[in-house]
């Protein structure tokens, strides 16, 4: 049966730190709960010293998520390690991930230190981490561009100091599969105490080789892989874990190893990440893209109909792809609705279900077929809404090629109704100007994305915005069959976050 390959998920740390993918504490918690259902072995929940928000997120995940090992990243500094432990100490099983440096390029230009000093600092850091936690991972950043002799010395030193996992990061996505396999083999041959630690690899995708590199490393003795769901991450991203996992499963006859992943949770996990971040995968994305199991060409359809094995190397069911995508309609009851949300990975309270059900009924009056994507849009909007300071009561916008776009907006703040109108470059801009005038919290739109969540002219439009306010920034999202209303509500969602934070007198 081969050996177990540990799946280390860094969606909430390496994935989250790339532009456009940031998540707040509550969003990270929801994602972590789904990763636990997927049964990943390790969740790297953040970099606790990097911000208050990251610290709170790692702590919340450590306190609430049972099953996987919960991990936090830190540099070699004592203050980093202590801060990470402060957040991680609540976990059922915790791991401290200590980041050193492998390549001369990074030693010289980033850290301005020497190889000797790096070995000393790494030993001290690992020893300190081990004094707090039994499970310590060490990563020499940019290891794939490191000098081979130095890398061997460094790994030997940190394993002697107590590192239980040594991770070889291809930080800049530079290496190729043949070279990476050879590197892992060399480390196994030349680091005398290597059998005291698990060898891990961490691959970036700059040349599109992340998953291929991981597989080559596994063939040569790596037993942990680090990546992200949907391959999100810095630049071209990290290796996509769903691809690696399914490669090991589908080609078990070749690789001979296994993971403990519940692959039927893959689709749900990928969708949840897309709904939370507002960034969904492209249709032809391997494993989780909309077209990954679609057969368009007549000749393919004919083959699949006579026997799916002709063109399908894995079943849609193996990744948990729902077979029937049209789920509910106007006459569906609360029970079926709640069950469908549960199947989509949402754990909601009775009150949350009731509120979502009422929005679902409103939508069903406007739209004949309600798809999973519609339900996700409803629930995501509801879950992302903070205790609203301002509520949208009314919006009216006029636009046209011979008209100055104008919007009238009415908001409620507790018992007070506030109304104003503005002109703008377009109806969305006009609505945002009117909202700014009413709230007195002017914002600058940094990012605006709109997406039809399903096909059809009656599709829901989902809007994601990022807004910079004076001294604070927030993201917002909302969905509606009316895109101007969705745009206004998304903006207001961001306004409400900063207004709420200001009211609480706390920063994010
Ligand atoms: O890419 C990298 O080197 C990393 C380390 C923290 C492992 O993300
Ligand atoms: Zn990385």
mmCIF file with all atom_site columns, C-alpha atoms and ligand atoms in Angstrom, residues 13-14 202 204 238, ligand 2:
data_model
loop_
_atom_site.group_PDB
_atom_site.id
_atom_site.type_symbol
_atom_site.label_atom_id
_atom_site.label_alt_id
_atom_site.label_comp_id
_atom_site.label_asym_id
_atom_site.label_entity_id
_atom_site.label_seq_id
_atom_site.pdbx_PDB_ins_code
_atom_site.Cartn_x
_atom_site.Cartn_y
_atom_site.Cartn_z
_atom_site.occupancy
_atom_site.B_iso_or_equiv
_atom_site.pdbx_formal_charge
_atom_site.auth_seq_id
_atom_site.auth_comp_id
_atom_site.auth_asym_id
_atom_site.auth_atom_id
_atom_site.pdbx_PDB_model_num
ATOM   1 C  CA  . UNK A 1 13  ? -0.994 31.545 5.215  1.00 0.00 ? 13  UNK A CA  1
ATOM   2 C  CA  . UNK A 1 14  ? 0.906  31.431 1.908  1.00 0.00 ? 14  UNK A CA  1
ATOM   3 C  CA  . UNK A 1 202 ? 6.845  23.349 -0.657 1.00 0.00 ? 202 UNK A CA  1
ATOM   4 C  CA  . UNK A 1 204 ? 5.570  27.444 -6.113 1.00 0.00 ? 204 UNK A CA  1
ATOM   5 C  CA  . UNK A 1 238 ? 1.491  27.545 -4.845 1.00 0.00 ? 238 UNK A CA  1
HETATM 6 ZN ZN1 . LIG B 2 .   ? 5.693  29.706 -0.219 1.00 0.00 ? 2   LIG B ZN1 1
#
